[in-house]
Amino acid sequence: MAVYTFKEAKAAPSTSRGVLFWLRENLFSDIKNSVLTLLGIYIVYIMIPPLLDWMIFDATWSGTQKEIVNSGARWIFIIEKFDQFMYGFYPVAEHWRPNLVGLISIAFLLSLKFIPNIKVKLGLMLIYPFVCFVLISGGWFGLEEVPTEKWGGLMLTILVAAVGIIASFPIGIVLALGRQSEMPILKTLCVGFIEFIRGVPLITILFMASVVLPLFFSDGIDFDKLLRALIGITLFQSAYIAEVIRGGLQAIPKGQYEAAESLGLGYWQGMLLIILPQALKISIPNLVGSFISLFKDTTLVLIIGLFDVLAMVTLTTSDALWLGYEIEGYVFVTMIYWVCCFSMSQYSKSVERKYHTEH
Amino acid sequence: MNKSQLPPATTGGLLSSPRNRAIIFQCLALLAVVACAFYFTSNMFDNIEKRGITTGFSFLGETAGFGVSQSLIAYDDTTSTFLDVFIVGILNTLLVGVIGIICASVFGLLIGIGRLSSNFIVAKLSLVYIETFRNIPILLQILFWYNIVLAALPGPRQSFSYFESIFLNNRGLLLPEPIFQSGSIFILIAFVIACTAVIFLTRWAKKRHDQTGEEFPLIKVSLAILIVSPLLAYFVTGQPITAEYPALKGFNFQGGLAIIPEFLALTFALSIYTATYIAEAVRAGIEAVASGQKEAAESLGLKKHVILRKVVLPQALRVIIPPVINQYLNLVKNSSLATAIGYPEIVTLFSGTTLNQVGQAIEIIMMTMAVYLTFSIVISLLLNWVNAKMEIKGR
């Protein structure tokens, strides 16, 4: 009886795996690709080493202004002015207050996630803005009052963005429901508002809020500059949020509405218990996107004379002791915005993946 | 829900029927809006009277009396009115819009295709570009290019020069200015005729393709017609277009077409920023074409560029065009940020300088907003038209 011995399996051709294969497949598959690869490598070569040199290797991190000898970035300017970039003109002795508000905000967000009782949650939601406001502006409980003209820097940027998103959220939901409703007058009002706001640039709305709005109220009511900007930003943002939520509402199958009706639920019950939770869940990625846009758009308040973190660049570099440090200032602010926006967009992508369970 | 499905209005009390409730609710809403509007306007008139602000649009006829650094129409400091300022502003906004849209589209298309490239480095570089510039506020980018990069350029005497006719310095970009002499109208006529010819050629080629299935090299032939006939007219009429070159005289350049640095910074930043969004739209559009479509085309033996042109692109464009048109609108709206660097567009000139001089905030802000609302309406009409045209036609 013949005995068959298995032949040793041949190794896979060396050209179909390994580094060389990957290189050939992904970088040098044909002449056109090779040219593109070389061009790409050249771009990386002329950009990255000088950038790293400037930012890290040749940079000056400490010492005094006179000791700067390197050709790279002079980060000591940022370190020197760090407080101003963060808090604007907020009194140094009171910096613990915005810091505490930051901590409270984190605790607040975590508590929303972990406290199951809806009534406690609602209570916290009502108390939270009040606590933050008292802490930042002072005037109560023996806290020194800090007028809004002194608020500035990253603190102001985050504050404007946070107020914008929180205040515009309920208005946005109401507008979206109004736009979807069958009542013609209500619908027209909502559509008119949304399309008007979305059709004009934010800067004109801010101008309107800062120049025209005071004319609308009688003399006794005096509006603070910051408050006017916040009103403008909230109006602007609520129109965009309304459109995002409308998208979510439209994605809910008609059967859900019918099911709510057939259970005998009224309009508000059906909306709050069945439709809106689903619609909001679908809208989360777009809501985050809209929040990112708002965060970037807060820079516009500098045009109407508020000192957000971007305005701090001009302000700090016009200090007679520190003239000519614009590049460091802009690069620092750029990095702040980039890190914030990039992490938010990654978060929104992860949420999208998490809920992407259909197929 | 249409009205016939609603329960009759007379069952039970006044509030129990949905229809009555709807009517009452709407009346209340309308009442609230009207009351607000009344409160605001009455306060407004009080305030206007108290502060002695004039109203109405008569200020448009007054002489403006300030200079404008860039104007597409004849503008004179001493005689031009605020209405001229308004028109100059709109035209400058449109100029930035059109040039920005062209640059952003080209750039966005390239990056979007690069993002899907099989070449690892090209794909990653495109990704880095998109993630970098999309996550930085556009105002910050405009200020950066204007205050850092353009300010760092050398002065007029040491300007960068290209071919001895294009100069770049910290006062802007100087290009040769074309001068049209008599006879240049014939070139325009030749161009119009060429366009008409191309339209007829396209129709004929389509008809022939429907009948015989033969391909006609339409793009090459049309391009040839469009280029050759104006060129021919140019030489036949004796070269009526010449150029005036910028030249350094004293401390600054004279002659030529001067492009101000504000325009350069604004257009560049807007194009770079908007291109990231267009690139993502292009990528999403191409990815949305089912891979089976491409495989089917391949199995029919079609060549790669034919697949791209006849199978992938027509389907991808349906997804790409609507978001891209929205980005065009965003670009035009973002051009209002020019007010931070002083490029003379509608917001800078009108909501800025004019408002400071005249003080009629309500009229001026409303006019500025009306300009943008008009753009927005035009763009959304365009969008609806495109959507209707691109709709999948069921049979």
PDB file of N, CA and C in Angstrom, chain A residues 93-179:
ATOM      1  N   ALA A  93      -7.282  87.305  42.515  1.00  0.00           N
ATOM      2  CA  ALA A  93      -7.630  86.686  43.797  1.00  0.00           C
ATOM      3  C   ALA A  93      -8.907  85.862  43.694  1.00  0.00           C
ATOM      4  N   GLU A  94      -9.722  86.123  42.660  1.00  0.00           N
ATOM      5  CA  GLU A  94     -11.016  85.434  42.549  1.00  0.00           C
ATOM      6  C   GLU A  94     -10.981  84.307  41.535  1.00  0.00           C
ATOM      7  N   HIS A  95      -9.809  83.959  41.009  1.00  0.00           N
ATOM      8  CA  HIS A  95      -9.755  82.920  39.967  1.00  0.00           C
ATOM      9  C   HIS A  95     -10.311  81.586  40.435  1.00  0.00           C
ATOM     10  N   TRP A  96     -10.321  81.367  41.753  1.00  0.00           N
ATOM     11  CA  TRP A  96     -10.852  80.093  42.239  1.00  0.00           C
ATOM     12  C   TRP A  96     -12.322  79.953  41.886  1.00  0.00           C
ATOM     13  N   ARG A  97     -13.013  81.069  41.673  1.00  0.00           N
ATOM     14  CA  ARG A  97     -14.457  80.966  41.403  1.00  0.00           C
ATOM     15  C   ARG A  97     -14.769  80.325  40.048  1.00  0.00           C
ATOM     16  N   PRO A  98     -14.192  80.837  38.939  1.00  0.00           N
ATOM     17  CA  PRO A  98     -14.410  80.119  37.679  1.00  0.00           C
ATOM     18  C   PRO A  98     -13.895  78.680  37.732  1.00  0.00           C
ATOM     19  N   ASN A  99     -12.779  78.452  38.443  1.00  0.00           N
ATOM     20  CA  ASN A  99     -12.280  77.075  38.559  1.00  0.00           C
ATOM     21  C   ASN A  99     -13.309  76.192  39.237  1.00  0.00           C
ATOM     22  N   LEU A 100     -13.905  76.721  40.316  1.00  0.00           N
ATOM     23  CA  LEU A 100     -14.914  75.947  41.036  1.00  0.00           C
ATOM     24  C   LEU A 100     -16.108  75.666  40.137  1.00  0.00           C
ATOM     25  N   VAL A 101     -16.498  76.670  39.340  1.00  0.00           N
ATOM     26  CA  VAL A 101     -17.615  76.474  38.408  1.00  0.00           C
ATOM     27  C   VAL A 101     -17.286  75.346  37.436  1.00  0.00           C
ATOM     28  N   GLY A 102     -16.024  75.303  36.986  1.00  0.00           N
ATOM     29  CA  GLY A 102     -15.608  74.217  36.105  1.00  0.00           C
ATOM     30  C   GLY A 102     -15.799  72.867  36.765  1.00  0.00           C
ATOM     31  N   LEU A 103     -15.354  72.760  38.014  1.00  0.00           N
ATOM     32  CA  LEU A 103     -15.493  71.499  38.749  1.00  0.00           C
ATOM     33  C   LEU A 103     -16.971  71.144  38.932  1.00  0.00           C
ATOM     34  N   ILE A 104     -17.764  72.159  39.322  1.00  0.00           N
ATOM     35  CA  ILE A 104     -19.205  71.911  39.510  1.00  0.00           C
ATOM     36  C   ILE A 104     -19.824  71.412  38.212  1.00  0.00           C
ATOM     37  N   SER A 105     -19.397  72.007  37.091  1.00  0.00           N
ATOM     38  CA  SER A 105     -19.977  71.593  35.805  1.00  0.00           C
ATOM     39  C   SER A 105     -19.674  70.133  35.522  1.00  0.00           C
ATOM     40  N   ILE A 106     -18.424  69.730  35.791  1.00  0.00           N
ATOM     41  CA  ILE A 106     -18.071  68.324  35.554  1.00  0.00           C
ATOM     42  C   ILE A 106     -18.901  67.426  36.464  1.00  0.00           C
ATOM     43  N   ALA A 107     -18.992  67.816  37.740  1.00  0.00           N
ATOM     44  CA  ALA A 107     -19.777  67.026  38.690  1.00  0.00           C
ATOM     45  C   ALA A 107     -21.235  66.962  38.246  1.00  0.00           C
ATOM     46  N   PHE A 108     -21.730  68.086  37.739  1.00  0.00           N
ATOM     47  CA  PHE A 108     -23.124  68.158  37.290  1.00  0.00           C
ATOM     48  C   PHE A 108     -23.372  67.186  36.137  1.00  0.00           C
ATOM     49  N   LEU A 109     -22.453  67.204  35.162  1.00  0.00           N
ATOM     50  CA  LEU A 109     -22.614  66.319  34.010  1.00  0.00           C
ATOM     51  C   LEU A 109     -22.566  64.852  34.437  1.00  0.00           C
ATOM     52  N   LEU A 110     -21.619  64.541  35.352  1.00  0.00           N
ATOM     53  CA  LEU A 110     -21.518  63.158  35.826  1.00  0.00           C
ATOM     54  C   LEU A 110     -22.783  62.758  36.586  1.00  0.00           C
ATOM     55  N   SER A 111     -23.296  63.690  37.410  1.00  0.00           N
ATOM     56  CA  SER A 111     -24.475  63.344  38.215  1.00  0.00           C
ATOM     57  C   SER A 111     -25.665  63.077  37.313  1.00  0.00           C
ATOM     58  N   LEU A 112     -25.765  63.812  36.187  1.00  0.00           N
ATOM     59  CA  LEU A 112     -26.870  63.565  35.255  1.00  0.00           C
ATOM     60  C   LEU A 112     -26.808  62.147  34.732  1.00  0.00           C
ATOM     61  N   LYS A 113     -25.581  61.628  34.599  1.00  0.00           N
ATOM     62  CA  LYS A 113     -25.425  60.296  34.042  1.00  0.00           C
ATOM     63  C   LYS A 113     -25.757  59.223  35.078  1.00  0.00           C
ATOM     64  N   PHE A 114     -25.416  59.515  36.372  1.00  0.00           N
ATOM     65  CA  PHE A 114     -25.502  58.434  37.350  1.00  0.00           C
ATOM     66  C   PHE A 114     -26.719  58.505  38.281  1.00  0.00           C
ATOM     67  N   ILE A 115     -27.331  59.677  38.408  1.00  0.00           N
ATOM     68  CA  ILE A 115     -28.511  59.747  39.283  1.00  0.00           C
ATOM     69  C   ILE A 115     -29.739  59.303  38.505  1.00  0.00           C
ATOM     70  N   PRO A 116     -30.411  58.232  38.958  1.00  0.00           N
ATOM     71  CA  PRO A 116     -31.534  57.717  38.183  1.00  0.00           C
ATOM     72  C   PRO A 116     -32.826  58.528  38.381  1.00  0.00           C
ATOM     73  N   ASN A 117     -32.979  59.150  39.557  1.00  0.00           N
ATOM     74  CA  ASN A 117     -34.243  59.809  39.874  1.00  0.00           C
ATOM     75  C   ASN A 117     -34.439  61.077  39.035  1.00  0.00           C
ATOM     76  N   ILE A 118     -35.531  61.105  38.268  1.00  0.00           N
ATOM     77  CA  ILE A 118     -35.726  62.210  37.319  1.00  0.00           C
ATOM     78  C   ILE A 118     -36.006  63.521  38.041  1.00  0.00           C
ATOM     79  N   LYS A 119     -36.655  63.423  39.248  1.00  0.00           N
ATOM     80  CA  LYS A 119     -36.993  64.665  39.959  1.00  0.00           C
ATOM     81  C   LYS A 119     -35.732  65.321  40.505  1.00  0.00           C
ATOM     82  N   VAL A 120     -34.803  64.500  41.035  1.00  0.00           N
ATOM     83  CA  VAL A 120     -33.533  65.036  41.510  1.00  0.00           C
ATOM     84  C   VAL A 120     -32.794  65.695  40.354  1.00  0.00           C
ATOM     85  N   LYS A 121     -32.820  65.004  39.192  1.00  0.00           N
ATOM     86  CA  LYS A 121     -32.144  65.535  38.009  1.00  0.00           C
ATOM     87  C   LYS A 121     -32.698  66.904  37.639  1.00  0.00           C
ATOM     88  N   LEU A 122     -34.022  66.998  37.577  1.00  0.00           N
ATOM     89  CA  LEU A 122     -34.647  68.266  37.210  1.00  0.00           C
ATOM     90  C   LEU A 122     -34.264  69.359  38.200  1.00  0.00           C
ATOM     91  N   GLY A 123     -34.273  68.978  39.506  1.00  0.00           N
ATOM     92  CA  GLY A 123     -33.901  69.938  40.538  1.00  0.00           C
ATOM     93  C   GLY A 123     -32.491  70.458  40.326  1.00  0.00           C
ATOM     94  N   LEU A 124     -31.566  69.515  40.054  1.00  0.00           N
ATOM     95  CA  LEU A 124     -30.174  69.912  39.799  1.00  0.00           C
ATOM     96  C   LEU A 124     -30.086  70.850  38.610  1.00  0.00           C
ATOM     97  N   MET A 125     -30.855  70.518  37.545  1.00  0.00           N
ATOM     98  CA  MET A 125     -30.811  71.333  36.333  1.00  0.00           C
ATOM     99  C   MET A 125     -31.260  72.755  36.615  1.00  0.00           C
ATOM    100  N   LEU A 126     -32.217  72.901  37.545  1.00  0.00           N
ATOM    101  CA  LEU A 126     -32.692  74.250  37.861  1.00  0.00           C
ATOM    102  C   LEU A 126     -31.689  75.000  38.742  1.00  0.00           C
ATOM    103  N   ILE A 127     -31.057  74.255  39.669  1.00  0.00           N
ATOM    104  CA  ILE A 127     -30.142  74.927  40.602  1.00  0.00           C
ATOM    105  C   ILE A 127     -28.824  75.286  39.921  1.00  0.00           C
ATOM    106  N   TYR A 128     -28.345  74.386  39.049  1.00  0.00           N
ATOM    107  CA  TYR A 128     -26.997  74.505  38.478  1.00  0.00           C
ATOM    108  C   TYR A 128     -26.697  75.877  37.860  1.00  0.00           C
ATOM    109  N   PRO A 129     -27.546  76.379  36.915  1.00  0.00           N
ATOM    110  CA  PRO A 129     -27.193  77.669  36.304  1.00  0.00           C
ATOM    111  C   PRO A 129     -27.138  78.792  37.330  1.00  0.00           C
ATOM    112  N   PHE A 130     -28.038  78.725  38.321  1.00  0.00           N
ATOM    113  CA  PHE A 130     -28.091  79.767  39.342  1.00  0.00           C
ATOM    114  C   PHE A 130     -26.791  79.793  40.153  1.00  0.00           C
ATOM    115  N   VAL A 131     -26.354  78.586  40.581  1.00  0.00           N
ATOM    116  CA  VAL A 131     -25.105  78.486  41.353  1.00  0.00           C
ATOM    117  C   VAL A 131     -23.943  79.054  40.547  1.00  0.00           C
ATOM    118  N   CYS A 132     -23.858  78.650  39.264  1.00  0.00           N
ATOM    119  CA  CYS A 132     -22.755  79.115  38.424  1.00  0.00           C
ATOM    120  C   CYS A 132     -22.782  80.625  38.302  1.00  0.00           C
ATOM    121  N   PHE A 133     -23.981  81.168  38.066  1.00  0.00           N
ATOM    122  CA  PHE A 133     -24.089  82.607  37.868  1.00  0.00           C
ATOM    123  C   PHE A 133     -23.635  83.356  39.117  1.00  0.00           C
ATOM    124  N   VAL A 134     -24.120  82.896  40.285  1.00  0.00           N
ATOM    125  CA  VAL A 134     -23.755  83.571  41.541  1.00  0.00           C
ATOM    126  C   VAL A 134     -22.249  83.498  41.756  1.00  0.00           C
ATOM    127  N   LEU A 135     -21.683  82.327  41.507  1.00  0.00           N
ATOM    128  CA  LEU A 135     -20.241  82.168  41.734  1.00  0.00           C
ATOM    129  C   LEU A 135     -19.431  83.096  40.837  1.00  0.00           C
ATOM    130  N   ILE A 136     -19.811  83.169  39.554  1.00  0.00           N
ATOM    131  CA  ILE A 136     -18.994  83.942  38.615  1.00  0.00           C
ATOM    132  C   ILE A 136     -19.197  85.440  38.816  1.00  0.00           C
ATOM    133  N   SER A 137     -20.444  85.869  38.929  1.00  0.00           N
ATOM    134  CA  SER A 137     -20.650  87.317  38.954  1.00  0.00           C
ATOM    135  C   SER A 137     -20.565  87.884  40.362  1.00  0.00           C
ATOM    136  N   GLY A 138     -20.812  87.078  41.368  1.00  0.00           N
ATOM    137  CA  GLY A 138     -20.676  87.548  42.743  1.00  0.00           C
ATOM    138  C   GLY A 138     -21.788  88.501  43.130  1.00  0.00           C
ATOM    139  N   GLY A 139     -21.568  89.232  44.234  1.00  0.00           N
ATOM    140  CA  GLY A 139     -22.587  90.178  44.691  1.00  0.00           C
ATOM    141  C   GLY A 139     -23.487  89.607  45.764  1.00  0.00           C
ATOM    142  N   TRP A 140     -23.494  88.285  45.918  1.00  0.00           N
ATOM    143  CA  TRP A 140     -24.265  87.637  46.971  1.00  0.00           C
ATOM    144  C   TRP A 140     -23.328  86.875  47.905  1.00  0.00           C
ATOM    145  N   PHE A 141     -23.834  86.545  49.071  1.00  0.00           N
ATOM    146  CA  PHE A 141     -23.105  85.690  50.016  1.00  0.00           C
ATOM    147  C   PHE A 141     -21.684  86.193  50.279  1.00  0.00           C
ATOM    148  N   GLY A 142     -21.504  87.495  50.296  1.00  0.00           N
ATOM    149  CA  GLY A 142     -20.189  88.033  50.625  1.00  0.00           C
ATOM    150  C   GLY A 142     -19.156  87.904  49.518  1.00  0.00           C
ATOM    151  N   LEU A 143     -19.579  87.426  48.342  1.00  0.00           N
ATOM    152  CA  LEU A 143     -18.618  87.341  47.237  1.00  0.00           C
ATOM    153  C   LEU A 143     -18.477  88.716  46.600  1.00  0.00           C
ATOM    154  N   GLU A 144     -17.244  89.049  46.248  1.00  0.00           N
ATOM    155  CA  GLU A 144     -17.012  90.342  45.602  1.00  0.00           C
ATOM    156  C   GLU A 144     -17.675  90.345  44.226  1.00  0.00           C
ATOM    157  N   GLU A 145     -18.323  91.448  43.874  1.00  0.00           N
ATOM    158  CA  GLU A 145     -18.989  91.485  42.576  1.00  0.00           C
ATOM    159  C   GLU A 145     -17.979  91.774  41.470  1.00  0.00           C
ATOM    160  N   VAL A 146     -18.024  90.963  40.400  1.00  0.00           N
ATOM    161  CA  VAL A 146     -17.122  91.172  39.268  1.00  0.00           C
ATOM    162  C   VAL A 146     -17.966  91.557  38.077  1.00  0.00           C
ATOM    163  N   PRO A 147     -17.866  92.804  37.584  1.00  0.00           N
ATOM    164  CA  PRO A 147     -18.699  93.206  36.444  1.00  0.00           C
ATOM    165  C   PRO A 147     -18.319  92.446  35.188  1.00  0.00           C
ATOM    166  N   THR A 148     -19.289  92.314  34.273  1.00  0.00           N
ATOM    167  CA  THR A 148     -19.057  91.469  33.090  1.00  0.00           C
ATOM    168  C   THR A 148     -17.946  92.002  32.192  1.00  0.00           C
ATOM    169  N   GLU A 149     -17.629  93.300  32.281  1.00  0.00           N
ATOM    170  CA  GLU A 149     -16.547  93.815  31.425  1.00  0.00           C
ATOM    171  C   GLU A 149     -15.231  93.150  31.765  1.00  0.00           C
ATOM    172  N   LYS A 150     -15.125  92.614  32.978  1.00  0.00           N
ATOM    173  CA  LYS A 150     -13.855  91.996  33.369  1.00  0.00           C
ATOM    174  C   LYS A 150     -13.787  90.518  33.002  1.00  0.00           C
ATOM    175  N   TRP A 151     -14.917  89.955  32.586  1.00  0.00           N
ATOM    176  CA  TRP A 151     -14.889  88.544  32.194  1.00  0.00           C
ATOM    177  C   TRP A 151     -14.198  88.461  30.854  1.00  0.00           C
ATOM    178  N   GLY A 152     -13.414  87.417  30.670  1.00  0.00           N
ATOM    179  CA  GLY A 152     -12.761  87.319  29.376  1.00  0.00           C
ATOM    180  C   GLY A 152     -12.025  86.010  29.208  1.00  0.00           C
ATOM    181  N   GLY A 153     -11.289  85.921  28.114  1.00  0.00           N
ATOM    182  CA  GLY A 153     -10.471  84.753  27.858  1.00  0.00           C
ATOM    183  C   GLY A 153     -11.275  83.499  27.568  1.00  0.00           C
ATOM    184  N   LEU A 154     -10.638  82.370  27.795  1.00  0.00           N
ATOM    185  CA  LEU A 154     -11.278  81.089  27.512  1.00  0.00           C
ATOM    186  C   LEU A 154     -12.541  80.916  28.349  1.00  0.00           C
ATOM    187  N   MET A 155     -12.509  81.470  29.569  1.00  0.00           N
ATOM    188  CA  MET A 155     -13.673  81.417  30.449  1.00  0.00           C
ATOM    189  C   MET A 155     -14.908  81.995  29.734  1.00  0.00           C
ATOM    190  N   LEU A 156     -14.722  83.164  29.113  1.00  0.00           N
ATOM    191  CA  LEU A 156     -15.843  83.809  28.426  1.00  0.00           C
ATOM    192  C   LEU A 156     -16.272  82.987  27.217  1.00  0.00           C
ATOM    193  N   THR A 157     -15.296  82.471  26.479  1.00  0.00           N
ATOM    194  CA  THR A 157     -15.618  81.650  25.309  1.00  0.00           C
ATOM    195  C   THR A 157     -16.508  80.470  25.711  1.00  0.00           C
ATOM    196  N   ILE A 158     -16.071  79.760  26.772  1.00  0.00           N
ATOM    197  CA  ILE A 158     -16.839  78.588  27.196  1.00  0.00           C
ATOM    198  C   ILE A 158     -18.205  79.016  27.725  1.00  0.00           C
ATOM    199  N   LEU A 159     -18.230  80.125  28.459  1.00  0.00           N
ATOM    200  CA  LEU A 159     -19.493  80.597  28.998  1.00  0.00           C
ATOM    201  C   LEU A 159     -20.485  80.928  27.884  1.00  0.00           C
ATOM    202  N   VAL A 160     -20.010  81.672  26.865  1.00  0.00           N
ATOM    203  CA  VAL A 160     -20.902  82.038  25.768  1.00  0.00           C
ATOM    204  C   VAL A 160     -21.407  80.778  25.060  1.00  0.00           C
ATOM    205  N   ALA A 161     -20.486  79.843  24.801  1.00  0.00           N
ATOM    206  CA  ALA A 161     -20.883  78.620  24.105  1.00  0.00           C
ATOM    207  C   ALA A 161     -21.873  77.829  24.950  1.00  0.00           C
ATOM    208  N   ALA A 162     -21.605  77.727  26.253  1.00  0.00           N
ATOM    209  CA  ALA A 162     -22.468  76.918  27.112  1.00  0.00           C
ATOM    210  C   ALA A 162     -23.860  77.539  27.229  1.00  0.00           C
ATOM    211  N   VAL A 163     -23.906  78.847  27.473  1.00  0.00           N
ATOM    212  CA  VAL A 163     -25.213  79.498  27.551  1.00  0.00           C
ATOM    213  C   VAL A 163     -25.941  79.353  26.221  1.00  0.00           C
ATOM    214  N   GLY A 164     -25.197  79.544  25.120  1.00  0.00           N
ATOM    215  CA  GLY A 164     -25.797  79.416  23.796  1.00  0.00           C
ATOM    216  C   GLY A 164     -26.463  78.069  23.611  1.00  0.00           C
ATOM    217  N   ILE A 165     -25.754  76.998  23.970  1.00  0.00           N
ATOM    218  CA  ILE A 165     -26.314  75.665  23.699  1.00  0.00           C
ATOM    219  C   ILE A 165     -27.433  75.348  24.677  1.00  0.00           C
ATOM    220  N   ILE A 166     -27.263  75.720  25.962  1.00  0.00           N
ATOM    221  CA  ILE A 166     -28.282  75.346  26.950  1.00  0.00           C
ATOM    222  C   ILE A 166     -29.565  76.133  26.721  1.00  0.00           C
ATOM    223  N   ALA A 167     -29.429  77.448  26.496  1.00  0.00           N
ATOM    224  CA  ALA A 167     -30.639  78.255  26.342  1.00  0.00           C
ATOM    225  C   ALA A 167     -31.329  77.978  25.016  1.00  0.00           C
ATOM    226  N   SER A 168     -30.540  77.655  23.981  1.00  0.00           N
ATOM    227  CA  SER A 168     -31.173  77.480  22.679  1.00  0.00           C
ATOM    228  C   SER A 168     -31.833  76.115  22.548  1.00  0.00           C
ATOM    229  N   PHE A 169     -31.478  75.191  23.419  1.00  0.00           N
ATOM    230  CA  PHE A 169     -31.989  73.831  23.271  1.00  0.00           C
ATOM    231  C   PHE A 169     -33.516  73.755  23.399  1.00  0.00           C
ATOM    232  N   PRO A 170     -34.108  74.248  24.524  1.00  0.00           N
ATOM    233  CA  PRO A 170     -35.567  74.200  24.609  1.00  0.00           C
ATOM    234  C   PRO A 170     -36.246  75.027  23.520  1.00  0.00           C
ATOM    235  N   ILE A 171     -35.678  76.216  23.202  1.00  0.00           N
ATOM    236  CA  ILE A 171     -36.296  77.036  22.148  1.00  0.00           C
ATOM    237  C   ILE A 171     -36.247  76.288  20.829  1.00  0.00           C
ATOM    238  N   GLY A 172     -35.102  75.640  20.565  1.00  0.00           N
ATOM    239  CA  GLY A 172     -34.957  74.882  19.330  1.00  0.00           C
ATOM    240  C   GLY A 172     -35.986  73.770  19.221  1.00  0.00           C
ATOM    241  N   ILE A 173     -36.221  73.059  20.343  1.00  0.00           N
ATOM    242  CA  ILE A 173     -37.204  71.965  20.318  1.00  0.00           C
ATOM    243  C   ILE A 173     -38.588  72.526  20.010  1.00  0.00           C
ATOM    244  N   VAL A 174     -38.957  73.624  20.671  1.00  0.00           N
ATOM    245  CA  VAL A 174     -40.275  74.213  20.437  1.00  0.00           C
ATOM    246  C   VAL A 174     -40.409  74.643  18.983  1.00  0.00           C
ATOM    247  N   LEU A 175     -39.350  75.275  18.446  1.00  0.00           N
ATOM    248  CA  LEU A 175     -39.404  75.714  17.046  1.00  0.00           C
ATOM    249  C   LEU A 175     -39.546  74.527  16.102  1.00  0.00           C
ATOM    250  N   ALA A 176     -38.807  73.453  16.399  1.00  0.00           N
ATOM    251  CA  ALA A 176     -38.878  72.277  15.530  1.00  0.00           C
ATOM    252  C   ALA A 176     -40.281  71.685  15.562  1.00  0.00           C
ATOM    253  N   LEU A 177     -40.863  71.586  16.766  1.00  0.00           N
ATOM    254  CA  LEU A 177     -42.221  71.052  16.871  1.00  0.00           C
ATOM    255  C   LEU A 177     -43.192  71.977  16.149  1.00  0.00           C
ATOM    256  N   GLY A 178     -42.982  73.293  16.290  1.00  0.00           N
ATOM    257  CA  GLY A 178     -43.852  74.257  15.616  1.00  0.00           C
ATOM    258  C   GLY A 178     -43.773  74.111  14.114  1.00  0.00           C
ATOM    259  N   ARG A 179     -42.565  73.883  13.621  1.00  0.00           N
ATOM    260  CA  ARG A 179     -42.379  73.751  12.182  1.00  0.00           C
ATOM    261  C   ARG A 179     -43.048  72.474  11.663  1.00  0.00           C
TER     262      ARG A 179
END
